[in-house]
Short mmCIF file of C-alpha atoms and ligand atoms in Angstrom, two decimals:
data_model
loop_
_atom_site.label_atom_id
_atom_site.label_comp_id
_atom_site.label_asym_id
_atom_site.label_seq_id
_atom_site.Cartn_x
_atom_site.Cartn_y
_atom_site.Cartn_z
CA UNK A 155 259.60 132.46 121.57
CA UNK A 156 260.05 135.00 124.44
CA UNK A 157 258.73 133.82 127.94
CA UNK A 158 256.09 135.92 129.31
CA UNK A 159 257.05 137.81 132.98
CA UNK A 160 253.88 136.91 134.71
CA UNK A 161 255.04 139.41 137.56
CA UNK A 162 255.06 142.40 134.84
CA UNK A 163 251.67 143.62 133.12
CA UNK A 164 253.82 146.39 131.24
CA UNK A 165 256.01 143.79 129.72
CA UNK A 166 253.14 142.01 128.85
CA UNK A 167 251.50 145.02 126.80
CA UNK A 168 254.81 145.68 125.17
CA UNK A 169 255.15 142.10 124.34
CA UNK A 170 251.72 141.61 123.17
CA UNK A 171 252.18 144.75 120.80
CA UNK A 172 255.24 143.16 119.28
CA UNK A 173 253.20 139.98 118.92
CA UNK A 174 251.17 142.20 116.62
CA UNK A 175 248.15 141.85 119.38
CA UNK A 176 246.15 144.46 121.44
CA UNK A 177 244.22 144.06 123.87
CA UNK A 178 240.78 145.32 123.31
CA UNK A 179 239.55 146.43 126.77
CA UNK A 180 241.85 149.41 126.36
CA UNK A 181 240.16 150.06 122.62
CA UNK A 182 237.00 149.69 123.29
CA UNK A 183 236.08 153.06 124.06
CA UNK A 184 237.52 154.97 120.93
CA UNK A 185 236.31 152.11 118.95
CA UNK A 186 233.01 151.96 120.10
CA UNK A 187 231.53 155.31 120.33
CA UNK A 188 227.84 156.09 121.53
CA UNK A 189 226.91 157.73 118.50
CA UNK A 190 229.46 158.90 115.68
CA UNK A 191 231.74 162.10 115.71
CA UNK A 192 232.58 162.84 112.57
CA UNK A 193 236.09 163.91 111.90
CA UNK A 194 235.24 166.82 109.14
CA UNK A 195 233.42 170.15 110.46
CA UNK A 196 230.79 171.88 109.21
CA UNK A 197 232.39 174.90 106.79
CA UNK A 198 231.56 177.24 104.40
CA UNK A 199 233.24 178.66 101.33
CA UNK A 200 232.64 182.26 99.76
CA UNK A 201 232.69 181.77 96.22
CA UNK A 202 234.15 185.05 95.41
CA UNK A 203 237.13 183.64 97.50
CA UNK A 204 237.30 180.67 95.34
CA UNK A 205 236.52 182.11 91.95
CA UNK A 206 239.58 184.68 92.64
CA UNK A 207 242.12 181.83 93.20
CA UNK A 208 240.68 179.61 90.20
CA UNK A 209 241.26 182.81 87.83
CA UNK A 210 244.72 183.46 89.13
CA UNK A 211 245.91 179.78 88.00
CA UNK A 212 243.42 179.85 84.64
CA UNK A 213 246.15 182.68 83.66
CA UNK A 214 249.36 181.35 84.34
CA UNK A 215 248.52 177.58 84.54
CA UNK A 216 248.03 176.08 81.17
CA UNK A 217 245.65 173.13 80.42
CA UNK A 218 248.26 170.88 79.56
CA UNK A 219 250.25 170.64 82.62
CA UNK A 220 247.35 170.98 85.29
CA UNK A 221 245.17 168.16 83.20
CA UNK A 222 242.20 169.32 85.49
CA UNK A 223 242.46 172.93 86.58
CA UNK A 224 240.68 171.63 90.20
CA UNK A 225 240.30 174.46 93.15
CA UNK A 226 239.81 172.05 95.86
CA UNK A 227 237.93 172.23 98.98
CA UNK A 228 239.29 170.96 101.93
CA UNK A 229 237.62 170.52 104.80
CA UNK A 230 239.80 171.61 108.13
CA UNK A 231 239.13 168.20 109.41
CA UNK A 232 240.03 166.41 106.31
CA UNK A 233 243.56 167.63 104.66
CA UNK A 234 245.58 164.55 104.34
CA UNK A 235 243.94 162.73 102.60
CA UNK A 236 242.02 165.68 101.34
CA UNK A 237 238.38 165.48 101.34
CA UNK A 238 235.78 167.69 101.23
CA UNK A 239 233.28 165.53 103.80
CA UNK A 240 234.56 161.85 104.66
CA UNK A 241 233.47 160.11 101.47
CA UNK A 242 232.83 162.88 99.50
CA UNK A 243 234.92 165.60 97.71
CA UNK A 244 233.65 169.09 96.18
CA UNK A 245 236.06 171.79 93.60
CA UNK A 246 236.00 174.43 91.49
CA UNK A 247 237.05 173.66 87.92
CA UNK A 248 237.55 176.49 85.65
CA UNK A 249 238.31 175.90 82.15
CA UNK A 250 239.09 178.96 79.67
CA UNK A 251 238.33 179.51 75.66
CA UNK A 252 239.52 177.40 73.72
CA UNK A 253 241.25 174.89 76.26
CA UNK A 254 240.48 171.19 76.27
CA UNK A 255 240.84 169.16 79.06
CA UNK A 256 242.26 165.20 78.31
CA UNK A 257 240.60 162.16 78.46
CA UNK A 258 240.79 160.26 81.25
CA UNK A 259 238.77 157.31 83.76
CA UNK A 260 238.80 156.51 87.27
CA UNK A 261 236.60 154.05 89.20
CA UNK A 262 235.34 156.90 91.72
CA UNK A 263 231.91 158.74 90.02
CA UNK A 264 231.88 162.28 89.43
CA UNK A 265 228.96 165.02 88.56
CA UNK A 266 229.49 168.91 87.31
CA UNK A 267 227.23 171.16 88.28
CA UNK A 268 227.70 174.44 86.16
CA UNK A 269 227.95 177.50 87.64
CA UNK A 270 229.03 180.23 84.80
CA UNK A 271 230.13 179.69 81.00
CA UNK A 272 228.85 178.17 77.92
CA UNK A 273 229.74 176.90 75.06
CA UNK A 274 231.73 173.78 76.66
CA UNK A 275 230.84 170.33 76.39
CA UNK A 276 232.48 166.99 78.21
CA UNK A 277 232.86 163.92 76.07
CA UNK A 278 231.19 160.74 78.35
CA UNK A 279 232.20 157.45 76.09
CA UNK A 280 231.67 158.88 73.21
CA UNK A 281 228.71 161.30 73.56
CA UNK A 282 229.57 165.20 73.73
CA UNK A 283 227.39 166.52 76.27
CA UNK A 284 226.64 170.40 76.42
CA UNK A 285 226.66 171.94 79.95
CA UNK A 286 225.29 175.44 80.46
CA UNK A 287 224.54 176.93 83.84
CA UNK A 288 222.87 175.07 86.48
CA UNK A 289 223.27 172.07 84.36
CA UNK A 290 223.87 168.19 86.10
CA UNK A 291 226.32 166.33 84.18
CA UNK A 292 227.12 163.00 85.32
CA UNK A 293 230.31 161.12 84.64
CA UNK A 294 229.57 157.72 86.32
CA UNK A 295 233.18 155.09 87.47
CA UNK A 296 235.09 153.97 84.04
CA UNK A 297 233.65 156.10 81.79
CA UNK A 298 236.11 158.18 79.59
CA UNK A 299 235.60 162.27 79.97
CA UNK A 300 237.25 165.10 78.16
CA UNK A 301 235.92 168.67 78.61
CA UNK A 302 236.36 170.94 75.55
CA UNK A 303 235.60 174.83 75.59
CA UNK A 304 234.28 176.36 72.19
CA UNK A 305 232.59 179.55 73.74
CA UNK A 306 233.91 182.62 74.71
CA UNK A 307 233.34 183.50 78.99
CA UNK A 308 235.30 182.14 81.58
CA UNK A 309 233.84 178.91 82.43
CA UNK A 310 233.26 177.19 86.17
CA UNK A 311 232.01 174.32 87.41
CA UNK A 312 231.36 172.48 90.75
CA UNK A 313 232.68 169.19 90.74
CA UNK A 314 231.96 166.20 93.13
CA UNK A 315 233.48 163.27 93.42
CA UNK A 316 233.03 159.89 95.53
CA UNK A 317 236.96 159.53 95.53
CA UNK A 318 237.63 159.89 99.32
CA UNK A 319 235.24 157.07 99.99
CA UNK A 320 236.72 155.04 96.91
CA UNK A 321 240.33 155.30 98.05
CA UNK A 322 238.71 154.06 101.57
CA UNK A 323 237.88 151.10 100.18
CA UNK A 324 241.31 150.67 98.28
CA UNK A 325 238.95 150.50 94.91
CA UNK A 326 241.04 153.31 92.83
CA UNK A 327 242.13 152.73 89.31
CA UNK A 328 242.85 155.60 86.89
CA UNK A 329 243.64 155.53 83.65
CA UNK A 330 244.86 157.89 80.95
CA UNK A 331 243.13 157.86 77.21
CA UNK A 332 245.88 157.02 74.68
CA UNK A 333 245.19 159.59 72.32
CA UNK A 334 244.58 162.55 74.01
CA UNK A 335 240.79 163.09 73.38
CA UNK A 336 238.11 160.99 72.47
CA UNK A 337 236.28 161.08 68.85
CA UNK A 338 232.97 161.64 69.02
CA UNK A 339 230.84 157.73 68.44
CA UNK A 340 227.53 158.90 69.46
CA UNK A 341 225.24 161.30 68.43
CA UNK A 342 225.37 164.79 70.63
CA UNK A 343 223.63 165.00 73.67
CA UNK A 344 221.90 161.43 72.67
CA UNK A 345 221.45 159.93 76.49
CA UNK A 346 219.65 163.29 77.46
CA UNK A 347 217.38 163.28 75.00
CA UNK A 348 216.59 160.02 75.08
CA UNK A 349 216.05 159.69 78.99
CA UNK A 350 215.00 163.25 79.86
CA UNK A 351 211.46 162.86 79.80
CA UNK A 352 210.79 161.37 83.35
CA UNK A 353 207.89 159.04 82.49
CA UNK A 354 208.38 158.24 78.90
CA UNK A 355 211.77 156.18 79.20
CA UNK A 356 212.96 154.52 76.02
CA UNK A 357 211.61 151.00 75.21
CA UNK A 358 214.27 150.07 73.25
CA UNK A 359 216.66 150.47 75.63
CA UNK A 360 215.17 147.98 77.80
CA UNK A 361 217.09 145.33 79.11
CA UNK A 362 220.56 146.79 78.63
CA UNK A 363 222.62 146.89 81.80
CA UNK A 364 221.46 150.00 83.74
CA UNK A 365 225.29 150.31 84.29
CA UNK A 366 227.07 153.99 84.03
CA UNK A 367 224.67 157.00 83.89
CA UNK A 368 221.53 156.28 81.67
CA UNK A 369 221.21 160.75 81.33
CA UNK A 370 224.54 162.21 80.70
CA UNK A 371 222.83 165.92 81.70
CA UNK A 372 219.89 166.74 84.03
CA UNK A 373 219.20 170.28 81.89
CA UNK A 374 218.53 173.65 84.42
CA UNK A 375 215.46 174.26 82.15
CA UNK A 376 213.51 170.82 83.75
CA UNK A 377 214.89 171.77 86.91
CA UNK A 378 213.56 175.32 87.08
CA UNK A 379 210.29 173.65 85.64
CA UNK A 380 210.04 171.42 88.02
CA UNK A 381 210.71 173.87 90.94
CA UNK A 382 208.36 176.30 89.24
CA UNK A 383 205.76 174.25 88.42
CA UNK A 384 205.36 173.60 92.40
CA UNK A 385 206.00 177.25 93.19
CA UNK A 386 204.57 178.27 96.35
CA UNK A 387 201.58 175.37 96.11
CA UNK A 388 203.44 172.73 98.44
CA UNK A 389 204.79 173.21 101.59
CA UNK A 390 207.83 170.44 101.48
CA UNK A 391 209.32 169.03 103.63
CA UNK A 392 208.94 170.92 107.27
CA UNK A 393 213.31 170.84 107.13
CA UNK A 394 214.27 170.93 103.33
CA UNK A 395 211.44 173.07 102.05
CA UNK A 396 210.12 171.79 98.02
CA UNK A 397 213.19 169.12 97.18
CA UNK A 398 213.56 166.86 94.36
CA UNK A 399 216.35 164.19 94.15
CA UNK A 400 218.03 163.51 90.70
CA UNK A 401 216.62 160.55 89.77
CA UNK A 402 217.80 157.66 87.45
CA UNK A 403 215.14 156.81 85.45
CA UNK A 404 215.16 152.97 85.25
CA UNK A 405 215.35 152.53 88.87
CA UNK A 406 214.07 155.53 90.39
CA UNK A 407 216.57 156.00 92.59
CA UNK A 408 219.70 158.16 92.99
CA UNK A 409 222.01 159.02 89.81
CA UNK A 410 224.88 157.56 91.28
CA UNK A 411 225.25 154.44 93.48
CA UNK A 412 227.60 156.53 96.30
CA UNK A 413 225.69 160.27 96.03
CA UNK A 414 222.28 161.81 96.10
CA UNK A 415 221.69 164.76 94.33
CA UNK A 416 218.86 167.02 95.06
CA UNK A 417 217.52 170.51 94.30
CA UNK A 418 215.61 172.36 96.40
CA UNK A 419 213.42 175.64 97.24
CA UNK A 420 213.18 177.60 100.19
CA UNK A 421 210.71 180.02 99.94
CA UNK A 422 210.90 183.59 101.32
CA UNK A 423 210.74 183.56 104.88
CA UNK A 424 211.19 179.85 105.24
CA UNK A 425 212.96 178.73 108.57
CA UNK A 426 213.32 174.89 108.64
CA UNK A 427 212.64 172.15 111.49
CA UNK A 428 216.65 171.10 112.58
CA UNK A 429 217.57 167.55 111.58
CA UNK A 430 220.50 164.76 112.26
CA UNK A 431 221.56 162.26 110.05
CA UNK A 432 224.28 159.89 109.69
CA UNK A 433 224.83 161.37 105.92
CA UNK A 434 227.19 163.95 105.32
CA UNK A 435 226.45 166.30 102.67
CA UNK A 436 227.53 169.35 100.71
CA UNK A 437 225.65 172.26 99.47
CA UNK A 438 226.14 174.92 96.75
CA UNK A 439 223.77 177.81 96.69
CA UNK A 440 222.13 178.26 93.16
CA UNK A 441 220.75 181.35 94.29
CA UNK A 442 219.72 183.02 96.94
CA UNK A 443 221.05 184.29 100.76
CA UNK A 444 220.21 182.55 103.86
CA UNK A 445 221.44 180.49 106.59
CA UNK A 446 222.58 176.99 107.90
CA UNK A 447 222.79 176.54 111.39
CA UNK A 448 224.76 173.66 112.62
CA UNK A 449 225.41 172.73 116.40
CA UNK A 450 223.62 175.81 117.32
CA UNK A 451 226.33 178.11 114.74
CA UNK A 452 225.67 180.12 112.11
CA UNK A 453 226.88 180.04 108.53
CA UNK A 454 225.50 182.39 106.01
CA UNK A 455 225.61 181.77 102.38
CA UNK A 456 225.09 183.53 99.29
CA UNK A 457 225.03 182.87 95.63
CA UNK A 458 227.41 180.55 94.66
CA UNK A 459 228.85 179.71 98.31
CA UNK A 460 229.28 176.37 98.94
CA UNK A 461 228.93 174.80 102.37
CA UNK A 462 229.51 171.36 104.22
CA UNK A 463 227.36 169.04 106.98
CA UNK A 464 229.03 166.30 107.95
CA UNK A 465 227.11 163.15 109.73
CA UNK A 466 225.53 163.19 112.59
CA UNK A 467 225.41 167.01 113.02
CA UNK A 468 222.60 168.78 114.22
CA UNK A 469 221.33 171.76 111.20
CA UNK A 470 218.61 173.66 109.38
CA UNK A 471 218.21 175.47 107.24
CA UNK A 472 216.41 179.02 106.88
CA UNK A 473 215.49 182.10 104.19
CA UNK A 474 215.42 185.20 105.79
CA UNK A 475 214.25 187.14 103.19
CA UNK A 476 210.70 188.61 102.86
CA UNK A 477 210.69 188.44 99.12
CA UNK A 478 213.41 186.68 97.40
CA UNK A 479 213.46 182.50 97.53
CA UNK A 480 216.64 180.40 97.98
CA UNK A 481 217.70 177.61 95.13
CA UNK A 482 219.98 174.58 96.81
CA UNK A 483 221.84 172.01 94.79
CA UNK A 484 223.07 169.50 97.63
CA UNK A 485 224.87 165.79 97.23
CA UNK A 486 225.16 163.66 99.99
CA UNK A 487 226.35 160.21 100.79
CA UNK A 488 223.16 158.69 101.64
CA UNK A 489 222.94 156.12 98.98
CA UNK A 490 226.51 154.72 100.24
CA UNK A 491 225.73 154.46 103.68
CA UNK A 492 221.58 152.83 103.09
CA UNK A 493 223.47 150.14 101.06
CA UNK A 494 225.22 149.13 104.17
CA UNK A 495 222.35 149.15 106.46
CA UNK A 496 223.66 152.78 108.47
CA UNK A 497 221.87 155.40 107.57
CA UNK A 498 219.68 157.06 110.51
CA UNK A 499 218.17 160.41 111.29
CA UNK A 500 216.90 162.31 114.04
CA UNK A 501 213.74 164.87 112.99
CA UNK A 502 213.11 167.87 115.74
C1 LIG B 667 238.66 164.76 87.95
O1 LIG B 667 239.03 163.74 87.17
C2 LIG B 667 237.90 165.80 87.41
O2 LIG B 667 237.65 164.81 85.31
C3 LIG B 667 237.52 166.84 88.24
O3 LIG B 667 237.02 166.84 85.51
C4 LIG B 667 237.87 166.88 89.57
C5 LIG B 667 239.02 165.88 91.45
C6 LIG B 667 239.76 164.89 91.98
C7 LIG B 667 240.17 163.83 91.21
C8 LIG B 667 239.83 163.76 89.87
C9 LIG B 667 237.49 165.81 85.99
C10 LIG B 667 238.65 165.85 90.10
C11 LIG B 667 239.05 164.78 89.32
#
């Protein structure tokens, strides 16, 4: 054992390092912050940018050697690991005619959100599930997917994942399917229409563990009804305008136990009340043009665009419009971060 220099508080620090110590009085301020500072920054991305990169590889990247063909969006704050937001991760996924994409599982959870295409369905344990526009397709942790394309148009999705957060906690596992793709064991599209009906949930199914996703899709056509069946009746909230979360049906809560989905509507003309929360969250425009301004900046989005808030950063939202409304799918961390006791938020 060395001998300490009392004489020598330099020695001592360099000592105390290679004692594997620290001393926390010189921490305590970047530990210990007065109120977080996120390391992502608010960004948006053009989806014509996007969709123009995703086509290039779709024709000179085959299916085989890409496994996902996964345009990924990286926030400027985030690249190594990349992330999208701090726990959260958004791409682009194109998949062409005739291409299927191999089975595989990982712990993190994942949703689709369609954007263009049809005729393509994703194999969750079993069940083929049909996606079409503007479509919710959850893939929940450890459950087998394959994506298969039988129609005819380019195909795109929007893909989030809870992998950044996952990796975090040093919880991956991944795991290829043996034989390539999974047969079909359950009828199509089974889980959907079994669960889909909101208030009529399926007695039978009772008491079996609510693990995985009980709906494998969340259909556009109850979306739209839903937003249209509100219309211009209910004001909303005075920041989000009309907004529905995703919800599972046995527990009422959100789809996944690490992300919130949500839809929502801002009517023509709307300009929402700014907000602060500790969740970070990502939006991609269904349709639409407005704006988000965060930290007093501007970002203006169109159909398609996708855009990121991370925690603790002052926005709102707004439709400038006179006549056309704006359509919002957003995911957020929320769930993750009310299990642990941290989420807050500041209303103006
Ligand atoms: C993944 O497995 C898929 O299965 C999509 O379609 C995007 C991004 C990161 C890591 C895994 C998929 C992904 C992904």
């Amino acid at each position: 054992m060395t001998t300490i220099n009392a004489d020598s508080d330099d020695q001592v620090y360099e000592e105390m390092s290679r004692r594997g110590a620290a001393p926390l009085w010189r921490h305590l301020g970047n530990l210990f912050l007065d109120e977080p500072k996120s390391a992502a920054v608010p960004h948006l991305w053009k989806y014509p940018e996007l969709r123009e990169l995703a086509l290039h590889f779709a024709g000179r990247l085959s299916i085989e050697e890409a496994q996902r063909r996964v345009i990924m969006l990286v926030n400027p704050g985030l690249q190594d690991p990349p992330a999208t937001v701090n726990t959260l991760f958004a791409g682009l996924q194109v998949l062409m005619p005739g291409e299927q994409a191999p089975a595989h599982r990982h712990t993190a959870n994942a949703f689709r959100f369609i954007i263009e295409g049809s005729g393509v369905y994703t194999t969750v344990d079993g069940e083929r599930v049909h996606m079409n526009p503007g479509d919710l397709l959850l893939t929940a942790g450890w459950q087998w997917h394959d994506h298969h394309h039988e129609g005819d148009d380019v195909t795109i999705w929007l893909d989030g994942l809870d992998y950044p957060l996952v990796n975090m906690l040093e919880c991956g596992f991944f795991e290829l399917f043996p034989d390539g793709v999974q047969a079909p064991t359950e009828p199509d599209d089974i889980s959907t229409r079994q669960m889909i009906h909101g208030r009529l949930n399926p007695v039978w199914m009772n008491g079996r563990p609510a693990a995985g996703r009980p709906i494998g899709n969340y259909p556009w056509a109850e979306t739209e009804k839903a937003l249209a069946s509100v219309a211009d009746n209910a004001d909303g909230s005075a920041h989000d305008g009309v907004i529905f979360e995703y919800a599972n049906p046995w527990t009422g809560g959100a789809v996944l136990p690490t992300i919130s989905c949500r839809i929502q509507r801002l009517r023509p003309g709307f300009a929402g009340k700014p907000r602060q929360q500790t969740a970070s969250f990502i939006s991609h425009v269904v349709r639409g043009e407005g704006t988000v301004t965060v930290d007093g900046r501007d970002y203006d989005w169109g159909r398609n665009d996708v855009f990121a808030v991370p925690g603790w950063h002052e926005y709102s939202l707004s439709n400038a419009s006179a006549s056309q409304d704006a359509v919002i799918f957003s995911y957020s961390n929320e769930p993750a971060l009310r299990a642990l006791g941290l989420y807050r938020e500041q209303l103006g």
